[in-house]
Coordinates of C-alpha atoms and ligand atoms in Angstrom, one line a residue:
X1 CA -15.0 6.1 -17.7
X2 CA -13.0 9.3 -17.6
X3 CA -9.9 11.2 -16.0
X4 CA -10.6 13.7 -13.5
X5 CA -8.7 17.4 -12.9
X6 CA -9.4 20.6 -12.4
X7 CA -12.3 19.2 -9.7
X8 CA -14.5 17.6 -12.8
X9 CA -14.4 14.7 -15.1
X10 CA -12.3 14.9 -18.7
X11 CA -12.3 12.0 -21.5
X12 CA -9.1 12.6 -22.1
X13 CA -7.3 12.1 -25.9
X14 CA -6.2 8.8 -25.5
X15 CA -8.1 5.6 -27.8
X16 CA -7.4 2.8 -26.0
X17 CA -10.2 1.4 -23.7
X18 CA -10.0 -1.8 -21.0
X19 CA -12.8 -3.4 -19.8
X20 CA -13.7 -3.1 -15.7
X21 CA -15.4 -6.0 -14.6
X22 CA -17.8 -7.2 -11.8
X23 CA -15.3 -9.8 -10.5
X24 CA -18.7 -11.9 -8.8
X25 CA -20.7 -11.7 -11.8
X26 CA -17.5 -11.9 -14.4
X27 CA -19.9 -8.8 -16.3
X28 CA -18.3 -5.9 -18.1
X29 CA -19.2 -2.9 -15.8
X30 CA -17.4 -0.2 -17.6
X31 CA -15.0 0.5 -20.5
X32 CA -12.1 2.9 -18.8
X33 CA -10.3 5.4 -21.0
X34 CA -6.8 5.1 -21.0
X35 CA -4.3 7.9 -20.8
X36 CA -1.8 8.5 -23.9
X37 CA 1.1 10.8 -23.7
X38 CA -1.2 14.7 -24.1
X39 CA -4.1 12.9 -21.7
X40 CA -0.5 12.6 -19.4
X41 CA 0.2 16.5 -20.0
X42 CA -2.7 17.9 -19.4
X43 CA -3.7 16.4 -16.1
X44 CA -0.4 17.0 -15.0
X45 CA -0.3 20.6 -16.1
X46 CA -3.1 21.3 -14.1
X47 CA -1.6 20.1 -10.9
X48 CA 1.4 22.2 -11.6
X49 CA -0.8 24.9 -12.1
X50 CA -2.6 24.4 -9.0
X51 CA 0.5 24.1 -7.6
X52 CA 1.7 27.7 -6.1
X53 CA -1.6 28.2 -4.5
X54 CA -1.9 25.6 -2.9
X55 CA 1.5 25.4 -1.4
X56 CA 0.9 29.2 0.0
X57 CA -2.8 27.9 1.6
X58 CA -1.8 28.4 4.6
X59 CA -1.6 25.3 7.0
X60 CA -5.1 26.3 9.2
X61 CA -7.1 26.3 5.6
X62 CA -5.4 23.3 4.3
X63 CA -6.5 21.6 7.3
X64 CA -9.4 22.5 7.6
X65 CA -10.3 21.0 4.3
X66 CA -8.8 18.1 5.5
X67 CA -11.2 17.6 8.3
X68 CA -14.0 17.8 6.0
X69 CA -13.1 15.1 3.7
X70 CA -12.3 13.6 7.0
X71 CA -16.2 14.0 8.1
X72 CA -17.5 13.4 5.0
X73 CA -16.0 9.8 4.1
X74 CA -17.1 9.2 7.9
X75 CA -20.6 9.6 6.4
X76 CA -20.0 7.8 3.1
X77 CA -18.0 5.2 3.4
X78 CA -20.8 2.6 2.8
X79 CA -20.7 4.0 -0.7
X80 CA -16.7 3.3 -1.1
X81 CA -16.8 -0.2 0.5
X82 CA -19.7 -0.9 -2.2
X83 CA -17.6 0.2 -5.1
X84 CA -14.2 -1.7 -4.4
X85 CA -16.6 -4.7 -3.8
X86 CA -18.5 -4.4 -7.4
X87 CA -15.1 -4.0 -9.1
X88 CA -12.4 -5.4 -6.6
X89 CA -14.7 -8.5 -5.3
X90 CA -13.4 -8.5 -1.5
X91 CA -16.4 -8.7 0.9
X92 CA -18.7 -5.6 2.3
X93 CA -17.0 -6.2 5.4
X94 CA -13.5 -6.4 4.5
X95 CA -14.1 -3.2 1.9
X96 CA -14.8 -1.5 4.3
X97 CA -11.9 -2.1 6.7
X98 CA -10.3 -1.0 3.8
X99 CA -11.8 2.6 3.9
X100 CA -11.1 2.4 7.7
X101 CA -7.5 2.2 7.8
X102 CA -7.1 4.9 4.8
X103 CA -9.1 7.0 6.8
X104 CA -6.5 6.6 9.6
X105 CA -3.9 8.2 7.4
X106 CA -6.5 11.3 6.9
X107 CA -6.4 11.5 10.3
X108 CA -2.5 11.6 10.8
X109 CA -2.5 14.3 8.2
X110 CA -4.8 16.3 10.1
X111 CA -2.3 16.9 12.4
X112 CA 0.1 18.2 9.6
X113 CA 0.7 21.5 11.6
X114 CA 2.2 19.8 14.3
X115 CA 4.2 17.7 11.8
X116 CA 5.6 20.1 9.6
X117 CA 7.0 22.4 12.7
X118 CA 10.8 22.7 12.2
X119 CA 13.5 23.9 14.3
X120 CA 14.7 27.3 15.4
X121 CA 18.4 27.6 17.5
X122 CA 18.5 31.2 18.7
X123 CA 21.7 32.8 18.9
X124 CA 23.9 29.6 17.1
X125 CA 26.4 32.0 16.4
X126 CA 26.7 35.2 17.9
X127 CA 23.7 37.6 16.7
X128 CA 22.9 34.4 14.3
X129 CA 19.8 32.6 14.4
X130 CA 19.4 29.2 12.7
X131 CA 15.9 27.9 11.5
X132 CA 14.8 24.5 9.6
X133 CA 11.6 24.2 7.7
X134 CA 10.1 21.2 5.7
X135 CA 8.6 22.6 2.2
X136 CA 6.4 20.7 -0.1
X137 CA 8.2 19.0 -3.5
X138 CA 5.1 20.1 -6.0
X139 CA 3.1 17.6 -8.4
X140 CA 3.2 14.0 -6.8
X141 CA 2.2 10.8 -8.7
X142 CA 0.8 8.1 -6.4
X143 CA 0.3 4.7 -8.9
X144 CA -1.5 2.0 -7.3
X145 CA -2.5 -1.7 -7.1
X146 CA -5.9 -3.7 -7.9
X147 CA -5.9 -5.2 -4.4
X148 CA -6.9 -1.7 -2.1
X149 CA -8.2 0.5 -4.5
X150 CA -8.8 3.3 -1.6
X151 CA -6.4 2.5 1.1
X152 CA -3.5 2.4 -1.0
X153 CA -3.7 5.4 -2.5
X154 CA -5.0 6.9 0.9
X155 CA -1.6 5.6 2.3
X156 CA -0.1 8.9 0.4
X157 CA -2.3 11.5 -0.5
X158 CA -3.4 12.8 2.5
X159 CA 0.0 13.2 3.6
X160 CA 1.0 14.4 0.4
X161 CA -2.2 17.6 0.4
X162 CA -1.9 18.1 3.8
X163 CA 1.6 19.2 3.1
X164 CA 1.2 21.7 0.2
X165 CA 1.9 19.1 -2.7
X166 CA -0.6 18.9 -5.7
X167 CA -1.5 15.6 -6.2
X168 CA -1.7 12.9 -9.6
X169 CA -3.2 9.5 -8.5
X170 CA -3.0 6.7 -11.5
X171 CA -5.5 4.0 -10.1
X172 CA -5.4 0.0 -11.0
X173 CA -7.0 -0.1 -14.4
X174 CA -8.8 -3.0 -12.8
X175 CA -10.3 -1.1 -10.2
X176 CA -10.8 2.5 -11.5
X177 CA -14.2 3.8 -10.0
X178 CA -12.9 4.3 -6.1
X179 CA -10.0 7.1 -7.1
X180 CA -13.1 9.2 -8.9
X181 CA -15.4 8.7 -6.1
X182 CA -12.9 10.1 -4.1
X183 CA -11.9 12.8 -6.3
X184 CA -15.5 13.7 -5.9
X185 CA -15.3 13.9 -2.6
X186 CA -12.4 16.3 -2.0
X187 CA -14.0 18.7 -4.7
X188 CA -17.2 18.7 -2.1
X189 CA -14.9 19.2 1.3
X190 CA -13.3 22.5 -0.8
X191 CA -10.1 21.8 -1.9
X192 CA -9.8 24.2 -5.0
X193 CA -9.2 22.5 -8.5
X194 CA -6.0 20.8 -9.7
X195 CA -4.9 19.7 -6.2
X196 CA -6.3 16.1 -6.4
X197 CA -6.4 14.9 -10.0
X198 CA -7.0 11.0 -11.6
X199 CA -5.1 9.5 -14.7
X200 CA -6.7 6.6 -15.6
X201 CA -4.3 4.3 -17.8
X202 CA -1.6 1.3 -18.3
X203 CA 2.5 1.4 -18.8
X204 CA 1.7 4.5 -20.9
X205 CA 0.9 6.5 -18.1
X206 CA 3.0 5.2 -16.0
X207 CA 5.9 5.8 -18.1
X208 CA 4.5 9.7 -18.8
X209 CA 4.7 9.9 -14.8
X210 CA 8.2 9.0 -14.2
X211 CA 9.3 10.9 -17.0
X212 CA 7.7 14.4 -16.6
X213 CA 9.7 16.7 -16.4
X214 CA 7.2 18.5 -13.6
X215 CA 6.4 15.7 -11.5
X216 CA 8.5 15.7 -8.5
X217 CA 8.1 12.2 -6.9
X218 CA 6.3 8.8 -7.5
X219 CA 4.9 6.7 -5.1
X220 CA 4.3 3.2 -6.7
X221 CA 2.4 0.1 -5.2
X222 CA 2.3 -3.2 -7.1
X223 CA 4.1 -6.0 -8.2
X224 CA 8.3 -6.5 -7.7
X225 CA 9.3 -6.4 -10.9
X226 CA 7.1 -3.4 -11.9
X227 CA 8.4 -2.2 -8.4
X228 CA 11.9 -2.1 -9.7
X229 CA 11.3 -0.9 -13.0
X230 CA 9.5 2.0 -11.6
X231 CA 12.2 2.8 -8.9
X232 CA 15.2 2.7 -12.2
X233 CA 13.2 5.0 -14.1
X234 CA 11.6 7.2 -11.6
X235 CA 15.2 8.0 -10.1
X236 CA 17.1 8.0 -13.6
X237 CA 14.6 10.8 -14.3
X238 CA 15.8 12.8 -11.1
X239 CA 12.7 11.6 -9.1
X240 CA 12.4 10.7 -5.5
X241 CA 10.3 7.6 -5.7
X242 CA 9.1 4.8 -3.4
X243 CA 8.3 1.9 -4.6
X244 CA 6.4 -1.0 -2.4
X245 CA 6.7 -4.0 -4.2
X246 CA 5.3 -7.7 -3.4
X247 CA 5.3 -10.0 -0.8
X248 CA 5.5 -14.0 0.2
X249 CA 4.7 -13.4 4.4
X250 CA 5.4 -16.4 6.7
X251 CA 3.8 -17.5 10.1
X252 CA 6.1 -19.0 12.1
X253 CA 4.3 -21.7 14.5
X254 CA 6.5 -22.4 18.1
X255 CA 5.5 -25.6 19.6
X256 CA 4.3 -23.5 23.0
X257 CA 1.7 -21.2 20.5
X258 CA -1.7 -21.3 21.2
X259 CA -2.3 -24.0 18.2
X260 CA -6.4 -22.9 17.7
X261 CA -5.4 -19.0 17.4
X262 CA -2.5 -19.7 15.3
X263 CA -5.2 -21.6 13.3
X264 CA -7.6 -19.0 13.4
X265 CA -5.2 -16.6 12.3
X266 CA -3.5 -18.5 9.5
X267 CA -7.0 -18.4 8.0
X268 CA -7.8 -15.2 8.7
X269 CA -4.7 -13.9 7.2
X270 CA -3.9 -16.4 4.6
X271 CA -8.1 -16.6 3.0
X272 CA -9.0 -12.8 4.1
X273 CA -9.7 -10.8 0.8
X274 CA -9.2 -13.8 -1.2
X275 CA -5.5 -13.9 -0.7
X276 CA -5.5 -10.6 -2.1
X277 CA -3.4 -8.7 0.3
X278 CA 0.1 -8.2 0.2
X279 CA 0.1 -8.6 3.7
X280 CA -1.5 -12.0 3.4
X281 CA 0.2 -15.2 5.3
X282 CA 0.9 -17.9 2.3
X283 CA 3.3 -19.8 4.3
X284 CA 2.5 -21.1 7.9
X285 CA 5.8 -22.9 9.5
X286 CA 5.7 -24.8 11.9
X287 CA 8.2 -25.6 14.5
X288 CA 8.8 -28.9 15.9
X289 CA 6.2 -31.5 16.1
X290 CA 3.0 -29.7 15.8
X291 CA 2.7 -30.1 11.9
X292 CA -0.2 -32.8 11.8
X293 CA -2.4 -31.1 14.8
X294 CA -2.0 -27.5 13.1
X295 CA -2.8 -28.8 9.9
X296 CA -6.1 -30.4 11.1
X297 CA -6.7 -27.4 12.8
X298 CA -6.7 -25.2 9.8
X299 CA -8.3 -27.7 7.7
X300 CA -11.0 -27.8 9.8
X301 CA -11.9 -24.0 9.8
X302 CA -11.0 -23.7 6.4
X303 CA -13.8 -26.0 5.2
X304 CA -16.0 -24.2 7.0
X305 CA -15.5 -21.1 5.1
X306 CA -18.5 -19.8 2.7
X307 CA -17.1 -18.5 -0.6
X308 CA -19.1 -16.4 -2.9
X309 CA -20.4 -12.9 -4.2
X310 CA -19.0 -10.2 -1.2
X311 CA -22.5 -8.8 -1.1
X312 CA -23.8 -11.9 0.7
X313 CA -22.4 -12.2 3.9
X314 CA -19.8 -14.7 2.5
X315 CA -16.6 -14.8 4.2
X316 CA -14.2 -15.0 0.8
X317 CA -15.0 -13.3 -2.6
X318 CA -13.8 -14.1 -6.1
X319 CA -10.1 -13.3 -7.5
X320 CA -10.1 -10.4 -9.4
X321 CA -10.2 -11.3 -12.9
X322 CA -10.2 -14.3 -14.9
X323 CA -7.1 -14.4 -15.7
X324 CA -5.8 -14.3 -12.1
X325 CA -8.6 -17.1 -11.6
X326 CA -6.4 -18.7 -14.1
X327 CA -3.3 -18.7 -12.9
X328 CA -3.9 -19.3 -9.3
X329 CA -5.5 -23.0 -10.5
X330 CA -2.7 -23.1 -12.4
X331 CA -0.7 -22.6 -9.2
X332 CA -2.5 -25.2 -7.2
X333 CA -2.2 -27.7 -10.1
X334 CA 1.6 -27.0 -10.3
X335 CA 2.0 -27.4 -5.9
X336 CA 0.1 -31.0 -6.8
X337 CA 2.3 -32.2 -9.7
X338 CA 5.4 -31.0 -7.2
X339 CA 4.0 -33.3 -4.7
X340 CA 3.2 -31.3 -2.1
X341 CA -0.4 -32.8 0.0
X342 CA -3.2 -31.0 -1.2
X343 CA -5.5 -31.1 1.5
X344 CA -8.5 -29.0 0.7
X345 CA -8.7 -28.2 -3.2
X346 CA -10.5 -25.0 -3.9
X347 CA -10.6 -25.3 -7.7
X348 CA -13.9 -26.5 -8.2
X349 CA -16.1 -24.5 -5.4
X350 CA -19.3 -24.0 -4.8
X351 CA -19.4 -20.1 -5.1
X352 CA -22.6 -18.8 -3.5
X353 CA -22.9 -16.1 -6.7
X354 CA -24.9 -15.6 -9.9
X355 CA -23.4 -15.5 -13.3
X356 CA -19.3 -16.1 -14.1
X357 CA -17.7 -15.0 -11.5
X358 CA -14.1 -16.0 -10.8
X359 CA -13.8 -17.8 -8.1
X360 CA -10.4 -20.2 -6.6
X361 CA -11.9 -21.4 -3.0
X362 CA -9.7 -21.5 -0.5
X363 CA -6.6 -24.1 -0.8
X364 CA -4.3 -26.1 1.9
X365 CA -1.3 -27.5 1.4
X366 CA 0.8 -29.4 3.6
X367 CA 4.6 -30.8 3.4
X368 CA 5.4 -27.9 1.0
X369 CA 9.3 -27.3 0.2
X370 CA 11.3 -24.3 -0.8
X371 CA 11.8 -25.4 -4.1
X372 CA 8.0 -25.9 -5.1
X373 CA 6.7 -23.1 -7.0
X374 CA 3.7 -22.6 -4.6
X375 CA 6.7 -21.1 -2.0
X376 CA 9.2 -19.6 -4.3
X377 CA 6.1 -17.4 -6.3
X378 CA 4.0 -14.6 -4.8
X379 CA 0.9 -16.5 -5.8
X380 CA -1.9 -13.9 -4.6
X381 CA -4.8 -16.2 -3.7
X382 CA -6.2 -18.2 -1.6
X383 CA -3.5 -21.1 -1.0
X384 CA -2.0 -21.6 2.0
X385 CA 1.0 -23.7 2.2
X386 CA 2.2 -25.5 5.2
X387 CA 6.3 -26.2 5.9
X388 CA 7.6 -27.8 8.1
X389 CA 11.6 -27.5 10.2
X390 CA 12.7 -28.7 13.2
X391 CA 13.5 -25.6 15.4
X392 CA 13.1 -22.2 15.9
X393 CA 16.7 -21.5 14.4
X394 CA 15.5 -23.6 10.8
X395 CA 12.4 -21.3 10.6
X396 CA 14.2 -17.7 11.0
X397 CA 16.9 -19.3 8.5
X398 CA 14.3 -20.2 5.5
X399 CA 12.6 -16.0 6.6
X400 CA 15.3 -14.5 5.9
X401 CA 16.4 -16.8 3.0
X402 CA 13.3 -15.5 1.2
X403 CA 13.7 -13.0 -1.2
X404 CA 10.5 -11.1 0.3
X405 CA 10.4 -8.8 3.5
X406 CA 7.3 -7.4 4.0
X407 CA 5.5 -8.9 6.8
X408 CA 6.3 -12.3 8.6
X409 CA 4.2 -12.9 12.3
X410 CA 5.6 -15.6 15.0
X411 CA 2.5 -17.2 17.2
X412 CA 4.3 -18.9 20.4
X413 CA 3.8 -17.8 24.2
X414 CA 7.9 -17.2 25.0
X415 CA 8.3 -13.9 24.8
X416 CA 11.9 -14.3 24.8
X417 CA 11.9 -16.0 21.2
X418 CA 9.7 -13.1 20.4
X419 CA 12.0 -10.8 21.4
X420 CA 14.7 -12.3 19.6
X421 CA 12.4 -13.1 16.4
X422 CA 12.2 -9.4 16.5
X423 CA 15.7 -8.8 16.7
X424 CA 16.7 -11.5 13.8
X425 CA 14.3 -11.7 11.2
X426 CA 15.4 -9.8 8.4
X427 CA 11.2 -8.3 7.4
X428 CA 9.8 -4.6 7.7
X429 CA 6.8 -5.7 9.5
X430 CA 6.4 -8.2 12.2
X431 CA 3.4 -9.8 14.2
X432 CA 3.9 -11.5 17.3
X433 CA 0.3 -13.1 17.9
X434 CA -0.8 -11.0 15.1
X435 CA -1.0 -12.7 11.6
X436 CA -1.3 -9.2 9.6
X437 CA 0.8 -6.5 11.3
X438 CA -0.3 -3.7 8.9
X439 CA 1.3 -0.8 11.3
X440 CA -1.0 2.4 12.7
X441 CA -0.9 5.2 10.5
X442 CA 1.6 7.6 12.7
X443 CA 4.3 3.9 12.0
X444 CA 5.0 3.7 8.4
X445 CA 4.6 0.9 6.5
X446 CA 6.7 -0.5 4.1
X447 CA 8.7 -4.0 3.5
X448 CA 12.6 -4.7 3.1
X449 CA 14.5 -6.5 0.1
X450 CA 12.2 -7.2 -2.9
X451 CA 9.4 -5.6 -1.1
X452 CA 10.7 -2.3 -1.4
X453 CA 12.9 0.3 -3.9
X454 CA 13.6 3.7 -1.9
X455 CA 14.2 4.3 1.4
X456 CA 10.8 6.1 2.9
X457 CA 8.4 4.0 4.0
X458 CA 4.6 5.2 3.4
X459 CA 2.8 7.6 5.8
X460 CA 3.8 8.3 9.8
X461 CA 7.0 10.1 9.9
X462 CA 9.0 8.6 6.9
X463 CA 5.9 9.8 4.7
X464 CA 6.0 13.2 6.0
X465 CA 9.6 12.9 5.4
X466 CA 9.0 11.6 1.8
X467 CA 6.3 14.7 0.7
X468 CA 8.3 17.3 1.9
X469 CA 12.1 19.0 1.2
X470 CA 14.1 20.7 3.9
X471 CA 15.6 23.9 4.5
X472 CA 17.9 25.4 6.9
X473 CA 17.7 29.0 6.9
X474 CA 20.5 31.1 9.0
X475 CA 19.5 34.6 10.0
X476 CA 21.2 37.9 11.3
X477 CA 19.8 40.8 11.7
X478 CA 22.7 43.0 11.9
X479 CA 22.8 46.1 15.1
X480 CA 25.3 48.9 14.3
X481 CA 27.3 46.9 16.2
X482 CA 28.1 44.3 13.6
X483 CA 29.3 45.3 10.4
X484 CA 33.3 45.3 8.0
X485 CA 35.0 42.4 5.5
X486 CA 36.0 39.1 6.3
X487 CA 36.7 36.8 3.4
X488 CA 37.3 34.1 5.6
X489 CA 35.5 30.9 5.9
X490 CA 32.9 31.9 8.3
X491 CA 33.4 29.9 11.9
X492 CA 30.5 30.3 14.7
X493 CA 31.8 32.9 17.1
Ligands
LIG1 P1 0.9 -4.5 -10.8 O1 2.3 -4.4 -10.6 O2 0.4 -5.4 -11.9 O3 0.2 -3.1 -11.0 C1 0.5 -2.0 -10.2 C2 0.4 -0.7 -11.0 O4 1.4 -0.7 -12.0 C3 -1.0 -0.5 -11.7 O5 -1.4 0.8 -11.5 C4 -0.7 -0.9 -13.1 O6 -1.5 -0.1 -14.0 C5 0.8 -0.5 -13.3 N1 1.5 -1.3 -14.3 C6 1.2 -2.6 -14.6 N2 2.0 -3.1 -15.5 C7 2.9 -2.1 -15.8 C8 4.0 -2.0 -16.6 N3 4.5 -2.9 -17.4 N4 4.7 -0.8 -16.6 C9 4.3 0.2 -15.8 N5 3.3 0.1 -15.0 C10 2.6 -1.0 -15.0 O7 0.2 -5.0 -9.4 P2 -1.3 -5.4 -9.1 O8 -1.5 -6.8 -9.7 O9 -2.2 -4.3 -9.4 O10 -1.2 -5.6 -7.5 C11 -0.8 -6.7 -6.9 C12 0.7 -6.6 -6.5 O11 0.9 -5.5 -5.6 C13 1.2 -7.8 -5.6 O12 2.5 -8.1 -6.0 C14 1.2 -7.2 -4.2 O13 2.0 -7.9 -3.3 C15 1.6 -5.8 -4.5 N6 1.2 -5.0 -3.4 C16 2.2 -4.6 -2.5 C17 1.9 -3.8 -1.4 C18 3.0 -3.4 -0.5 O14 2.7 -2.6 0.4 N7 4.2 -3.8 -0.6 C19 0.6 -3.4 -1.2 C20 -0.4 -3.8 -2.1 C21 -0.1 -4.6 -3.2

């Protein structure tokens, strides 16, 4: 499987190969090329070359090939959903809420004209007029994670075209196939060659993208530490970089909540693309005395749940490789040996699937404690631990004790301890009666603490923000009027 610029497909230089798998079946699908250091100059060359034309498209054409991709992923999105499920594993259904909310963001950055309108003072000082305008930075690299292999990078680059930038995606070597499907795609809605490009690789071309000298900005997805490591080197290179890094999300349960939604939620959130999401809930906390009835509660649905090959109308699909099969068990056998109740064991399902796949059913535990591995780690499965405190006050106080802010959700019926859960927990995204509060496309999304290196948030403003440089440009136009030295500093008159 190749790289992709100049609108068609290129093998590239590099030798090394990985394997892309069918995570239901556990079969090889496809042997992806990896980028090494000339596969990284090339690609990127031709989005610098692309580059000045682009930027000087003026704003009605870029637009306008905006709205076509726009119209036809509409049309095709079937197609995309059924790609990230044969190499991802998440169900048809969840795939393809995937393509739904990166479509969102294609929507936002149709209305990039609007968006990119600066200021004009008229007369600031006498005769002088005083305008602001946002200019695009030039080759972008967006890197992404396994877990949305559309919606992640959709999170950027439409934001990133629609504003004049040139564009290098570097897909999840797990989960190739989407990014050139997509690549595809822009080529037949007209964008002109070297605008959207695809470098397939590992650390070596990631390491070629914060480095280059001509690439302007990285936008990075994945794990924390990579997260960090990305952010150092991006910005030690003179990069403007954001880097969303992982996630442990909480529920926070009040004793007033509406125990069989916070139950349906918990599940929802905590079992919903196998525990894939960075968004996921993986601790539910409950308040008070609610503990035992919540836990039956969840237990209850979560037995219910048919896991299995995302083709089949199942409602959970298999991890993505075997190796994050492996360590997940692993997980569930450490949260045992640590004493925590294991109240449904998903180790040894029943997946409704042919072949190897790699499946971990979904897992409850109860009477879990900040010290047990299955809380301190970002485990990214399907286990769900339960912890229990005694008030409101105990719950915000292990939150914000975590070193993870991305997304934390309180179920109760006060909407004054809503209020102040807003207020108090120290988190970039927040639920209230919502277990996965991934924000509309014109909010940006992004985490605090260990869930984030930067400070720009992906698409709404603070994306707009983040493609984009500004300039203020003061203006006279002198009259006969005006005219003779003054080596002073100048002062508005
Ligand atoms: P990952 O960190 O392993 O990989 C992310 C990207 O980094 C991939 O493109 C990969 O090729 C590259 N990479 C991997 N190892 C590297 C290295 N040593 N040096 C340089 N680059 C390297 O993450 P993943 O397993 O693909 O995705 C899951 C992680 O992503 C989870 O931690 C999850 O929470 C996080 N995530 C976060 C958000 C968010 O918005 N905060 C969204 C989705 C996923």
């Amino acid at each position: 499987m190749p790289h992709w610029f100049n609108n068609a497909c290129y093998p590239g230089t590099g030798q090394s190969r990985s394997e892309v798998t069918n995570p239901a079946t556990g079969e090889v699908t496809a042997h992806l090329a990896l980028a090494d250091q000339a596969d990284v100059d090339a690609v990127v060359a031709a989005a610098a070359a692309a580059f000045p034309a682009w930027r000087d498209t003026s704003l009605a054409n870029r637009t306008r090939i905006l709205f076509a991709f726009r119209e036809l992923l509409n049309a095709r999105s079937a197609e995309l959903a059924a790609i990230i499920t044969a190499e991802h594993g998440k169900v048809l259904s969840d795939a393809l809420g995937e393509v739904s909310r990166g479509q969102e963001v294609v929507e936002f950055a149709c209305g990039m004209p609007h968006l990119l309108k600066g200021a004009f003072s008229e007369n600031a000082s006498t005769q002088v007029d005083v305008h602001s305008v946002r200019q695009p930075l030039g080759v972008v690299g967006i890197i992404s994670p396994f877990n949305f292999p559309a919606m992640v990078p959709m999170w950027f680059f439409p934001i990133a075209i629609a504003a004049g930038n040139t564009v290098v995606v570097k897909p999840s070597e797990k989960v190739p196939t989407a990014a050139l499907w997509i690549a595809e795609l822009w080529k037949e809605a007209g964008l002109p060659a070297g605008v959207f490009n695809v470098l397939n690789g590992d650390k070596v071309a990631v390491d070629g993208l914060l480095t280059h000298p001509d690439v302007a900005s990285v936008s990075f997805v994945g794990s924390t530490p990579i997260a960090r490591y990305v952010y150092e080197t991006g910005t030690a290179h003179g990069k403007r970089v954001q880097a969303l890094g992982g996630a442990k999300n909480h529920m926070l349960v009040l004793p007033d909540a509406d125990l069989d939604l916070a139950a349906d939620q918990a599940v929802n959130a905590g079992y919903g693309s196998a525990g894939e999401r960075c968004m996921a809930i993986s601790a539910v906390v409950a308040v008070g005395d609610i503990g035992d009835e919540l836990v039956a509660k969840i237990k209850q649905r979560t037995i219910g749940l048919r896991t299995g090959d995302g083709t089949r109308g199942c409602d959970m699909g298999p991890l993505v490789t075997a190796a994050a099969r492996h360590r997940v068990a692993g997980y569930i056998d450490a949260g045992e040996a640590a004493g925590a109740e294991l109240v449904v064991d998903g180790r040894a399902v029943q997946a409704d699937a042919d072949g190897a796949g790699f499946f971990v059913g979904p897992t409850l535990f109860d009477h879990v404690t900040t010290e047990m591995s299955i809380y301190t780690d970002e485990i990214f499965g399907p286990v769900l631990s339960v912890l229990r405190v005694d008030s409101y006050a105990d719950g915000v106080r292990l939150i914000n004790a975590n070193p993870y802010g991305n997304g934390t959700a309180i179920f109760t019926n006060d909407g004054g301890a809503a209020r102040r859960f807003g207020n108090e927990v120290e988190v970039g995204m927040i639920g209230i009666n919502v277990p996965v509060p991934v924000p509309m496309a014109y909010y940006s999304f992004g985490g605090w603490k260990s869930s984030l290196f930067g400070d720009s948030h992906a698409h709404g403003a603070e994306g707009v923000h983040f493609f984009t440089r500004a300039k203020v440009i003061t203006s006279r136009w002198l009259d006969p009027s005006h005219g003779g030295l003054n080596l002073g500093f100048p002062q508005n008159t």
